PDB file of C-alpha atoms in Angstrom:
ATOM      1  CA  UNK A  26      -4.036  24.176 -39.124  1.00 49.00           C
ATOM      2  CA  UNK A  27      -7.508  23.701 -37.473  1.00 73.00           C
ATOM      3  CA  UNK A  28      -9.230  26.205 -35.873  1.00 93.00           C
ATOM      4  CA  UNK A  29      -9.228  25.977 -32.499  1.00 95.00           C
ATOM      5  CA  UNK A  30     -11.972  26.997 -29.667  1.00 96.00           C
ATOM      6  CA  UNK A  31     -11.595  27.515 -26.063  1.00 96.00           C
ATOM      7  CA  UNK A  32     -13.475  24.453 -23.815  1.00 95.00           C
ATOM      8  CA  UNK A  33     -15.854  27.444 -22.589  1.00 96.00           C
ATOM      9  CA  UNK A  34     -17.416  28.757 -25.944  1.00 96.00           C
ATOM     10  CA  UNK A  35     -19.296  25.873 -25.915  1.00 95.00           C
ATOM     11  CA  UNK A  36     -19.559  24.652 -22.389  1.00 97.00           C
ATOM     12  CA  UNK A  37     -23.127  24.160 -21.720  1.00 98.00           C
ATOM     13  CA  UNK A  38     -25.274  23.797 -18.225  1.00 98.00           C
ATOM     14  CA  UNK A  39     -29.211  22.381 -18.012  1.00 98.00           C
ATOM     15  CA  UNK A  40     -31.066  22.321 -15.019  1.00 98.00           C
ATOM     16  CA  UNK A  41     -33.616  19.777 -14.024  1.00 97.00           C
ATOM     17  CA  UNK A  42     -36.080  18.878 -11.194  1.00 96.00           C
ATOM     18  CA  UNK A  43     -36.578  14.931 -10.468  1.00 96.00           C
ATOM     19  CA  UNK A  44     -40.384  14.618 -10.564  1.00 96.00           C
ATOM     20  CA  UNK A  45     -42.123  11.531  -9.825  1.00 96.00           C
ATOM     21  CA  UNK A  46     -42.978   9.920 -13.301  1.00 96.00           C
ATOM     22  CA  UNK A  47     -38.526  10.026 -13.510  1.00 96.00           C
ATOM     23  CA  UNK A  48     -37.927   7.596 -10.336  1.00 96.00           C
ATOM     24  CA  UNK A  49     -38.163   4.158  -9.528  1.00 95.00           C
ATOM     25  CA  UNK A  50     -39.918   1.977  -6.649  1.00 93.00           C
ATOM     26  CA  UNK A  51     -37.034   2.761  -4.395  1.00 92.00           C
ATOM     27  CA  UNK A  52     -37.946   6.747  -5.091  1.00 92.00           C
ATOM     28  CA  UNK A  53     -34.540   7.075  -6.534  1.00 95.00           C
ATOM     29  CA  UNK A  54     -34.116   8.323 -10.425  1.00 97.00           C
ATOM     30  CA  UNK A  55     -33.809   5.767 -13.364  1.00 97.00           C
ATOM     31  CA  UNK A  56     -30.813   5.407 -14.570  1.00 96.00           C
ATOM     32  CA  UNK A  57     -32.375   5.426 -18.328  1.00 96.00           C
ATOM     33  CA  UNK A  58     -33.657   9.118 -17.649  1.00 97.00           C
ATOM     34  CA  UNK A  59     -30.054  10.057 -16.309  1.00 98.00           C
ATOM     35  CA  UNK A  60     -28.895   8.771 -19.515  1.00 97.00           C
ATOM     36  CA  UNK A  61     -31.395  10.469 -21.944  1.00 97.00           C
ATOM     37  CA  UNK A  62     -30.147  13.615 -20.198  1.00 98.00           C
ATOM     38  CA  UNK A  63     -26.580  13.126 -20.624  1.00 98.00           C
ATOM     39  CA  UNK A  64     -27.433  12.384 -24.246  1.00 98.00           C
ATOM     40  CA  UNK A  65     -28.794  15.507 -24.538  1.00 98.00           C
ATOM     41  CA  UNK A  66     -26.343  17.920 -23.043  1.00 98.00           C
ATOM     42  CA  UNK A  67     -23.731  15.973 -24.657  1.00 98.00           C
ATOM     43  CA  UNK A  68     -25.343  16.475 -28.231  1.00 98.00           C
ATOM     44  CA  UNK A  69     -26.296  20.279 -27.547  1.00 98.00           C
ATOM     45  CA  UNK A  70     -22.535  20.962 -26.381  1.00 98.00           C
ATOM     46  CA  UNK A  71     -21.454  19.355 -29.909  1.00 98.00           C
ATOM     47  CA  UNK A  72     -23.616  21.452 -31.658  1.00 98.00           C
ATOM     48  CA  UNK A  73     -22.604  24.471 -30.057  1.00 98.00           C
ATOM     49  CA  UNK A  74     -18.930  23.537 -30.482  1.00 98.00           C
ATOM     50  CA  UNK A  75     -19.329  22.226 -34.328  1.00 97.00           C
ATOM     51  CA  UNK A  76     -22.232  24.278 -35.507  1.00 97.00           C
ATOM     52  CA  UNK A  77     -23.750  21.799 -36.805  1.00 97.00           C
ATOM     53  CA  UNK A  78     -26.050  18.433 -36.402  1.00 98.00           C
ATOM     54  CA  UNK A  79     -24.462  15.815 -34.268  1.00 98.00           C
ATOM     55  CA  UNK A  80     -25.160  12.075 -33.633  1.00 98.00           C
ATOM     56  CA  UNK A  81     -23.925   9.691 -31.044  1.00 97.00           C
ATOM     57  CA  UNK A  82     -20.954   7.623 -31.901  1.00 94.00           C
ATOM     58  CA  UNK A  83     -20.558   6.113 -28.500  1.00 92.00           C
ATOM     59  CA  UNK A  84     -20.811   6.492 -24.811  1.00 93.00           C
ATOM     60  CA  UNK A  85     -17.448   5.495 -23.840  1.00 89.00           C
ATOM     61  CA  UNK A  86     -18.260   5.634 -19.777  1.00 91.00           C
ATOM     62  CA  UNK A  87     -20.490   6.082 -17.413  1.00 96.00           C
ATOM     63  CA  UNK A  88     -20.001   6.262 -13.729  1.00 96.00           C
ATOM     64  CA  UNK A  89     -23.737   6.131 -11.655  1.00 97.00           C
ATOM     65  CA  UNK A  90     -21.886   7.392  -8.247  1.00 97.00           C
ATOM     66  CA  UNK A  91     -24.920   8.312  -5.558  1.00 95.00           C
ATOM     67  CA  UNK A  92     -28.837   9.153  -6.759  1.00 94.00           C
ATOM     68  CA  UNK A  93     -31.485  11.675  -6.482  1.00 95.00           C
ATOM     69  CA  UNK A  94     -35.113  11.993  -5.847  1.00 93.00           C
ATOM     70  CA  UNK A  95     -38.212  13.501  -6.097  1.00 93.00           C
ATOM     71  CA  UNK A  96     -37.665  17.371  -5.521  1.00 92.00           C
ATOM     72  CA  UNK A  97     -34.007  17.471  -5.871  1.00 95.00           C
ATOM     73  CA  UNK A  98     -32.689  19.834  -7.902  1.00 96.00           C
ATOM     74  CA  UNK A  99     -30.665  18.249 -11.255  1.00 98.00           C
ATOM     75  CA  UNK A 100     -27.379  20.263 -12.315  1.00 98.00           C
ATOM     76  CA  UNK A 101     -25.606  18.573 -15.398  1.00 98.00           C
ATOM     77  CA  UNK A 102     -22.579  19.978 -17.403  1.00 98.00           C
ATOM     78  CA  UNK A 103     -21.348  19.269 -20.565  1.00 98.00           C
ATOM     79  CA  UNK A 104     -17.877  20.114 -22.382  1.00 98.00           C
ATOM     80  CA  UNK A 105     -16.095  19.685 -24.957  1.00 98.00           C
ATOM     81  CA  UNK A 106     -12.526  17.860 -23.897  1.00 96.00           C
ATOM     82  CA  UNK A 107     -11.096  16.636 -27.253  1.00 95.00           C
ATOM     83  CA  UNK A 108     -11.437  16.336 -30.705  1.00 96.00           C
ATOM     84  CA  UNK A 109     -10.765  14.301 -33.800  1.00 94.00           C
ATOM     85  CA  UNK A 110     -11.051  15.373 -37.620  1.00 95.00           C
ATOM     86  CA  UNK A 111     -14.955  15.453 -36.987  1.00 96.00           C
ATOM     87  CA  UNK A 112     -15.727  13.528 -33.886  1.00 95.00           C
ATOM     88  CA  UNK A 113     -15.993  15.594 -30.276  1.00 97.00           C
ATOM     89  CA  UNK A 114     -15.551  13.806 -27.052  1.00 96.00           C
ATOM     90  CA  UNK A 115     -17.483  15.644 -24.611  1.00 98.00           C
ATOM     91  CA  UNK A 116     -16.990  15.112 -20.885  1.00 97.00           C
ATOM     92  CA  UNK A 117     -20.592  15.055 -19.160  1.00 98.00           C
ATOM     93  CA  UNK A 118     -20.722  15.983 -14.778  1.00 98.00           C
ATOM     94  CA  UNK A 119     -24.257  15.660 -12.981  1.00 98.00           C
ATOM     95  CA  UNK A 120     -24.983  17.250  -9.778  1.00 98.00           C
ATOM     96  CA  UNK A 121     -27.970  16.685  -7.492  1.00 97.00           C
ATOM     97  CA  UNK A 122     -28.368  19.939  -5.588  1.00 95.00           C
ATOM     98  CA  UNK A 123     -30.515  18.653  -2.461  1.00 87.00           C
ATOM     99  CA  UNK A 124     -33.748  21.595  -2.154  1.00 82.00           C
ATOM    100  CA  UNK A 125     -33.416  21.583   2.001  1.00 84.00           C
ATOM    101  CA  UNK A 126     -29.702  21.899   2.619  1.00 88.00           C
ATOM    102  CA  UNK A 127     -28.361  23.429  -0.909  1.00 88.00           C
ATOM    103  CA  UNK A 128     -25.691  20.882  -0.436  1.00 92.00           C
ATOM    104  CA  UNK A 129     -24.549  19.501  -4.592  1.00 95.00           C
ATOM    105  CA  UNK A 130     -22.839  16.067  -4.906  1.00 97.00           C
ATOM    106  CA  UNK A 131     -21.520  14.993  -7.650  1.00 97.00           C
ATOM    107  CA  UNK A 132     -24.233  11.419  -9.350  1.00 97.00           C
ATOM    108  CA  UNK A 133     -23.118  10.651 -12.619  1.00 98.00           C
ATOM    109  CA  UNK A 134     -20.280  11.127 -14.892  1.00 97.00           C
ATOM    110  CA  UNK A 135     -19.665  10.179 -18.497  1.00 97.00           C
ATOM    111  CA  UNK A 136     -17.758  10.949 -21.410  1.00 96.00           C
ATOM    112  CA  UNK A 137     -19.444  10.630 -24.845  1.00 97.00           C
ATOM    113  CA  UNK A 138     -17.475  10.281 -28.565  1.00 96.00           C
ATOM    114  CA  UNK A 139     -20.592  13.051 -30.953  1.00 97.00           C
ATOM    115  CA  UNK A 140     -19.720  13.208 -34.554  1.00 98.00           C
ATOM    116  CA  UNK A 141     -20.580  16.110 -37.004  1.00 98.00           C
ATOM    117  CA  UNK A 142     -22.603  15.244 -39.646  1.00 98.00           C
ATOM    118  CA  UNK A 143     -23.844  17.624 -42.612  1.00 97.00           C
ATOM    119  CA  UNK A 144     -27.492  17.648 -44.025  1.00 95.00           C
ATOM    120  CA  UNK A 145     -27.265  14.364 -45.867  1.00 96.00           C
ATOM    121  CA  UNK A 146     -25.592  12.875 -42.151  1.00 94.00           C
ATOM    122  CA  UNK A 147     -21.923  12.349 -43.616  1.00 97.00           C
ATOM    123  CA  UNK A 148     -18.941  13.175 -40.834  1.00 97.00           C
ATOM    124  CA  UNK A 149     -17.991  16.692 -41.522  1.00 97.00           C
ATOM    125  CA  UNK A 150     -14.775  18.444 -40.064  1.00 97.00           C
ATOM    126  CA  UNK A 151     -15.187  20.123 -36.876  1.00 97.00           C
ATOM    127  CA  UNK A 152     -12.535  22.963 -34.667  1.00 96.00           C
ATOM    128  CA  UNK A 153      -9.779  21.752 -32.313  1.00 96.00           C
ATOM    129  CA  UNK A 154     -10.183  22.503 -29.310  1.00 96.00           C
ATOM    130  CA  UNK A 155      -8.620  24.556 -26.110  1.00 96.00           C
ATOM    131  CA  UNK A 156      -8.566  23.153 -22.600  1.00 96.00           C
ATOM    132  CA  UNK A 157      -9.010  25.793 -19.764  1.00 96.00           C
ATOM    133  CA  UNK A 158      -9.425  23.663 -16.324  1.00 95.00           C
ATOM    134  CA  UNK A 159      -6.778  21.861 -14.990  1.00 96.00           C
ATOM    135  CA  UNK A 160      -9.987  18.841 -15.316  1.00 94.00           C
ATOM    136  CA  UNK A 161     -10.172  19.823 -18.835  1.00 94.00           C
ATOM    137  CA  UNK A 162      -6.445  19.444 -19.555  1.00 94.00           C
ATOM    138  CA  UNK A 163      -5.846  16.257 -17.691  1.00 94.00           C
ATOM    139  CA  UNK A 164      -9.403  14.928 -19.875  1.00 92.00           C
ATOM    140  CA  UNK A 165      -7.809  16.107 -22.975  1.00 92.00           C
ATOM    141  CA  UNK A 166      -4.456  14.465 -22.235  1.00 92.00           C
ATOM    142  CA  UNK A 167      -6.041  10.870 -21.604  1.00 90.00           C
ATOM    143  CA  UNK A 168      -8.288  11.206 -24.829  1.00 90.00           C
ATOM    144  CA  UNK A 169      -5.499   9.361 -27.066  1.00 88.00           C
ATOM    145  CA  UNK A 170      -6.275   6.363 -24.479  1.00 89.00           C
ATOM    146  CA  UNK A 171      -9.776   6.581 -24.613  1.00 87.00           C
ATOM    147  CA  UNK A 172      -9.946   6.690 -28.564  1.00 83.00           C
ATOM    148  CA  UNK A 173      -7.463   3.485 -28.465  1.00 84.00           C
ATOM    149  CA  UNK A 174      -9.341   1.806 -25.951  1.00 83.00           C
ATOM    150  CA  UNK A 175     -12.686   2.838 -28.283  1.00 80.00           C
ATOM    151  CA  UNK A 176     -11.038   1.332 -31.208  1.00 79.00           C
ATOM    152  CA  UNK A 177      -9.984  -1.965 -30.001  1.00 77.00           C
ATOM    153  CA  UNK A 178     -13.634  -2.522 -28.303  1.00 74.00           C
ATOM    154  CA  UNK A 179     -14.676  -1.816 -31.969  1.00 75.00           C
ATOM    155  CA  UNK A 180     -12.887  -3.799 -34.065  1.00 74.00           C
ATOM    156  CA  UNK A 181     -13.469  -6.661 -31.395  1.00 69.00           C
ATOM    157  CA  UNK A 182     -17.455  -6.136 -31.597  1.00 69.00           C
ATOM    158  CA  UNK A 183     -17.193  -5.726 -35.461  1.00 68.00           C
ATOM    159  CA  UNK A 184     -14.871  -9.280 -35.717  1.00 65.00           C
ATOM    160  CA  UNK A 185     -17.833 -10.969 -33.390  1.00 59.00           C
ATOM    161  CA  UNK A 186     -20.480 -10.084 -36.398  1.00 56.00           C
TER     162      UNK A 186
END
């Protein structure tokens, strides 16, 4: 039986402040930057869950739901909400608290598929895990979906080659 860890132990939060050189002409944030931050989190929650180097396998979805700009205040979220024998799908939530008001809303979402990898980069077992939110449950119950709807999207792109 695998070990398994609670959602929390390796639930991870960054903070970040939109500064010019991150937004666009419209003054809004690029999406590219939102990405490279979701990356992140997403890869830093792995490694906190699998104790270990991670890589990206996929980014299964992204949802871009309102923006921020310059001066608001970045909150993003990462957690762990399934695993397989090494990969870790980690559910990804980013907040823009606005600086006047203190009011959050929720701008991006995103679920990510990070696979553990030992020194020479091969896959390497990783725990199960243990979800605590009622979020976190109802993520971990659609994750056989996901990884079928992965899979298919795979095998299509790897027939196309």
């Amino acid at each position: 039986m695998t070990k398994l860890l609670p959602t929390s132990f390796s639930k991870t939060i960054q903070t970040k402040l939109v500064l010019p050189p991150d937004t666009n002409h419209l003054g809004t944030i690029f999406g590219g930057t939102v990405l490279a931050y979701i990356d992140e989190i997403a890869a830093i929650t792995a490694m906190r869950h699998s104790g270990t180097a991670v890589v990206t396998a996929s980014i299964d979805t992204v949802n871009f739901l309102s923006s921020a700009r310059v001066g608001d205040i970045l909150i993003l979220e990462g957690v762990v909400i399934s695993t397989g024998t090494t990969s870790m799908e980690v559910y990804v939530k980013v907040e823009c608290q606005h600086l006047e008001t203190g009011e959050r809303t929720t701008t991006t979402t995103a679920i990510l598929t990070m696979v553990a990898v030992n020194e020479e980069g091969r896959p390497i077992p990783v725990c199960g895990i243990i979800p605590e939110t009622e979020e976190e449950k109802s993520l971990y119950e659609s994750a056989h979906e996901r990884k079928k709807r992965r899979l298919k999207i795979r095998d299509f792109t790897t027939e196309s080659n």
